[in-house]
Amino acid sequence: QVQLVESGGGSVQAGGSLRLSCATSGYTDRSYCMGWFRQAPGKGREWVAGISSDGRTSYADSVKGRFTISKDNAKNTLSLQMNSLKPEDTAMYYCAAEGSVYSQYYPLSGCRYGYWGQGTQVTVSS
């Protein structure tokens, strides 16, 4: 019954900005970690950013300083503000949320992601 619904994907010129949002529902409580992943053409799925249940943020080196992850606990929404976008940021972006103890663990974010959104395309042109 956990659901993640993404919005905000689209096309943007290099150097521009885009904000992705993810609405969550179905959790018994709101104290869970969340994150963003992406998968570029011909590449594997890459962890982009994470935010812990107590608000600690973490980022992949490739986006550090350009992307900002945040969440609104009251509204159960997750956001990814993407600035100074580059063509190499072009990918399908996925919202993810904490799953069970058996879900794959990502040490940099301290989160086990077990639920995923449908993916939204971000295309950066130059």
PDB file of C-alpha atoms in Angstrom:
ATOM      1  CA  GLN A   1       0.000   0.000   0.000  1.00  0.00           C
ATOM      2  CA  VAL A   2       3.059   2.274   0.031  1.00  0.00           C
ATOM      3  CA  GLN A   3       2.920   4.521  -3.012  1.00  0.00           C
ATOM      4  CA  LEU A   4       5.341   7.072  -4.438  1.00  0.00           C
ATOM      5  CA  VAL A   5       4.118   9.539  -7.053  1.00  0.00           C
ATOM      6  CA  GLU A   6       6.649  11.723  -8.841  1.00  0.00           C
ATOM      7  CA  SER A   7       6.233  14.978 -10.707  1.00  0.00           C
ATOM      8  CA  GLY A   8       8.382  17.751 -12.140  1.00  0.00           C
ATOM      9  CA  GLY A   9      10.411  15.954 -14.792  1.00  0.00           C
ATOM     10  CA  GLY A  10      10.952  17.479 -18.196  1.00  0.00           C
ATOM     11  CA  SER A  11      13.460  19.085 -20.516  1.00  0.00           C
ATOM     12  CA  VAL A  12      15.803  21.919 -19.663  1.00  0.00           C
ATOM     13  CA  GLN A  13      18.801  23.647 -21.189  1.00  0.00           C
ATOM     14  CA  ALA A  14      22.285  23.142 -19.776  1.00  0.00           C
ATOM     15  CA  GLY A  15      22.863  25.469 -16.849  1.00  0.00           C
ATOM     16  CA  GLY A  16      19.184  25.572 -16.023  1.00  0.00           C
ATOM     17  CA  SER A  17      17.240  24.287 -13.043  1.00  0.00           C
ATOM     18  CA  LEU A  18      14.509  21.782 -12.395  1.00  0.00           C
ATOM     19  CA  ARG A  19      12.663  20.693  -9.263  1.00  0.00           C
ATOM     20  CA  LEU A  20      11.376  17.158  -8.819  1.00  0.00           C
ATOM     21  CA  SER A  21       8.736  16.224  -6.270  1.00  0.00           C
ATOM     22  CA  CYS A  22       7.597  12.918  -4.816  1.00  0.00           C
ATOM     23  CA  ALA A  23       4.392  12.439  -2.860  1.00  0.00           C
ATOM     24  CA  THR A  24       4.249   9.442  -0.532  1.00  0.00           C
ATOM     25  CA  SER A  25       1.368   7.563   1.047  1.00  0.00           C
ATOM     26  CA  GLY A  26       0.694   4.304   2.856  1.00  0.00           C
ATOM     27  CA  TYR A  27       3.312   4.421   5.616  1.00  0.00           C
ATOM     28  CA  THR A  28       2.169   3.722   9.168  1.00  0.00           C
ATOM     29  CA  ASP A  29       4.372   6.581  10.363  1.00  0.00           C
ATOM     30  CA  ARG A  30       6.409   9.348   8.779  1.00  0.00           C
ATOM     31  CA  SER A  31       9.798   8.565  10.333  1.00  0.00           C
ATOM     32  CA  TYR A  32      11.497   6.989   7.335  1.00  0.00           C
ATOM     33  CA  CYS A  33      14.447   7.779   5.105  1.00  0.00           C
ATOM     34  CA  MET A  34      14.054   8.650   1.435  1.00  0.00           C
ATOM     35  CA  GLY A  35      16.200   9.300  -1.594  1.00  0.00           C
ATOM     36  CA  TRP A  36      16.594   9.862  -5.302  1.00  0.00           C
ATOM     37  CA  PHE A  37      18.163   7.602  -7.901  1.00  0.00           C
ATOM     38  CA  ARG A  38      18.762   7.997 -11.616  1.00  0.00           C
ATOM     39  CA  GLN A  39      19.591   5.817 -14.575  1.00  0.00           C
ATOM     40  CA  ALA A  40      21.194   7.306 -17.677  1.00  0.00           C
ATOM     41  CA  PRO A  41      21.109   5.613 -21.094  1.00  0.00           C
ATOM     42  CA  GLY A  42      23.538   2.699 -21.151  1.00  0.00           C
ATOM     43  CA  LYS A  43      24.360   2.991 -17.454  1.00  0.00           C
ATOM     44  CA  GLY A  44      23.247   1.318 -14.256  1.00  0.00           C
ATOM     45  CA  ARG A  45      21.026   2.861 -11.641  1.00  0.00           C
ATOM     46  CA  GLU A  46      22.911   5.468  -9.611  1.00  0.00           C
ATOM     47  CA  TRP A  47      22.162   6.758  -6.143  1.00  0.00           C
ATOM     48  CA  VAL A  48      21.906  10.554  -6.274  1.00  0.00           C
ATOM     49  CA  ALA A  49      20.854  11.893  -2.889  1.00  0.00           C
ATOM     50  CA  GLY A  50      19.344  10.797   0.391  1.00  0.00           C
ATOM     51  CA  ILE A  51      17.710  12.221   3.468  1.00  0.00           C
ATOM     52  CA  SER A  52      17.427  10.357   6.746  1.00  0.00           C
ATOM     53  CA  SER A  53      14.455  10.152   9.062  1.00  0.00           C
ATOM     54  CA  ASP A  54      16.044  12.850  11.236  1.00  0.00           C
ATOM     55  CA  GLY A  55      16.819  15.146   8.294  1.00  0.00           C
ATOM     56  CA  ARG A  56      20.469  14.390   7.520  1.00  0.00           C
ATOM     57  CA  THR A  57      21.246  14.812   3.822  1.00  0.00           C
ATOM     58  CA  SER A  58      23.820  13.099   1.645  1.00  0.00           C
ATOM     59  CA  TYR A  59      24.806  13.358  -2.021  1.00  0.00           C
ATOM     60  CA  ALA A  60      26.696  11.571  -4.727  1.00  0.00           C
ATOM     61  CA  ASP A  61      29.912  13.341  -5.681  1.00  0.00           C
ATOM     62  CA  SER A  62      28.584  13.937  -9.185  1.00  0.00           C
ATOM     63  CA  VAL A  63      25.778  16.195  -7.927  1.00  0.00           C
ATOM     64  CA  LYS A  64      27.214  17.606  -4.705  1.00  0.00           C
ATOM     65  CA  GLY A  65      26.928  21.385  -4.636  1.00  0.00           C
ATOM     66  CA  ARG A  66      24.339  21.449  -7.424  1.00  0.00           C
ATOM     67  CA  PHE A  67      21.437  19.357  -6.117  1.00  0.00           C
ATOM     68  CA  THR A  68      19.518  19.780  -2.879  1.00  0.00           C
ATOM     69  CA  ILE A  69      17.245  17.157  -1.349  1.00  0.00           C
ATOM     70  CA  SER A  70      14.550  18.131   1.117  1.00  0.00           C
ATOM     71  CA  LYS A  71      11.334  16.799   2.575  1.00  0.00           C
ATOM     72  CA  ASP A  72       8.167  18.085   4.142  1.00  0.00           C
ATOM     73  CA  ASN A  73       7.220  15.590   6.840  1.00  0.00           C
ATOM     74  CA  ALA A  74       3.772  17.058   7.395  1.00  0.00           C
ATOM     75  CA  LYS A  75       2.879  16.698   3.710  1.00  0.00           C
ATOM     76  CA  ASN A  76       4.870  13.491   3.152  1.00  0.00           C
ATOM     77  CA  THR A  77       6.597  14.974   0.134  1.00  0.00           C
ATOM     78  CA  LEU A  78      10.187  14.712  -1.058  1.00  0.00           C
ATOM     79  CA  SER A  79      11.880  17.213  -3.366  1.00  0.00           C
ATOM     80  CA  LEU A  80      15.056  17.401  -5.400  1.00  0.00           C
ATOM     81  CA  GLN A  81      16.151  20.867  -6.479  1.00  0.00           C
ATOM     82  CA  MET A  82      18.550  20.519  -9.404  1.00  0.00           C
ATOM     83  CA  ASN A  83      20.641  23.536 -10.364  1.00  0.00           C
ATOM     84  CA  SER A  84      23.425  24.078 -12.890  1.00  0.00           C
ATOM     85  CA  LEU A  85      22.204  21.088 -14.839  1.00  0.00           C
ATOM     86  CA  LYS A  86      24.574  19.366 -17.245  1.00  0.00           C
ATOM     87  CA  PRO A  87      23.899  17.064 -20.198  1.00  0.00           C
ATOM     88  CA  GLU A  88      25.312  14.185 -18.147  1.00  0.00           C
ATOM     89  CA  ASP A  89      22.438  14.668 -15.692  1.00  0.00           C
ATOM     90  CA  THR A  90      20.082  13.360 -18.361  1.00  0.00           C
ATOM     91  CA  ALA A  91      18.441  10.244 -16.936  1.00  0.00           C
ATOM     92  CA  MET A  92      15.322   8.642 -15.615  1.00  0.00           C
ATOM     93  CA  TYR A  93      14.960   9.822 -12.026  1.00  0.00           C
ATOM     94  CA  TYR A  94      13.357   7.643  -9.369  1.00  0.00           C
ATOM     95  CA  CYS A  95      11.999   8.495  -5.954  1.00  0.00           C
ATOM     96  CA  ALA A  96      12.728   5.880  -3.292  1.00  0.00           C
ATOM     97  CA  ALA A  97      11.657   5.306   0.290  1.00  0.00           C
ATOM     98  CA  GLU A  98      12.706   3.093   3.168  1.00  0.00           C
ATOM     99  CA  GLY A  99      11.764  -0.558   2.953  1.00  0.00           C
ATOM    100  CA  SER A 100      12.404  -3.607   5.098  1.00  0.00           C
ATOM    101  CA  VAL A 101      15.597  -4.766   6.782  1.00  0.00           C
ATOM    102  CA  TYR A 102      16.160  -6.960   3.711  1.00  0.00           C
ATOM    103  CA  SER A 103      16.189  -4.027   1.295  1.00  0.00           C
ATOM    104  CA  GLN A 104      19.504  -2.969  -0.219  1.00  0.00           C
ATOM    105  CA  TYR A 105      21.503  -0.718   2.091  1.00  0.00           C
ATOM    106  CA  TYR A 106      23.271   2.436   0.911  1.00  0.00           C
ATOM    107  CA  PRO A 107      25.990   3.382   3.437  1.00  0.00           C
ATOM    108  CA  LEU A 108      26.378   6.989   2.294  1.00  0.00           C
ATOM    109  CA  SER A 109      22.743   7.694   3.082  1.00  0.00           C
ATOM    110  CA  GLY A 110      22.235   5.141   5.847  1.00  0.00           C
ATOM    111  CA  CYS A 111      19.010   3.998   4.227  1.00  0.00           C
ATOM    112  CA  ARG A 112      17.535   0.759   2.956  1.00  0.00           C
ATOM    113  CA  TYR A 113      15.396   1.652  -0.060  1.00  0.00           C
ATOM    114  CA  GLY A 114      12.525  -0.720  -0.665  1.00  0.00           C
ATOM    115  CA  TYR A 115       9.850   1.326  -2.424  1.00  0.00           C
ATOM    116  CA  TRP A 116      10.164   3.110  -5.736  1.00  0.00           C
ATOM    117  CA  GLY A 117       8.325   5.606  -7.871  1.00  0.00           C
ATOM    118  CA  GLN A 118       7.531   5.066 -11.526  1.00  0.00           C
ATOM    119  CA  GLY A 119      10.436   7.173 -12.753  1.00  0.00           C
ATOM    120  CA  THR A 120      10.371  10.543 -14.477  1.00  0.00           C
ATOM    121  CA  GLN A 121      12.539  11.603 -17.390  1.00  0.00           C
ATOM    122  CA  VAL A 122      14.939  14.527 -17.074  1.00  0.00           C
ATOM    123  CA  THR A 123      16.605  15.674 -20.270  1.00  0.00           C
ATOM    124  CA  VAL A 124      19.316  18.335 -20.311  1.00  0.00           C
ATOM    125  CA  SER A 125      20.263  19.782 -23.686  1.00  0.00           C
ATOM    126  CA  SER A 126      23.173  22.011 -24.653  1.00  0.00           C
TER     127      SER A 126
END
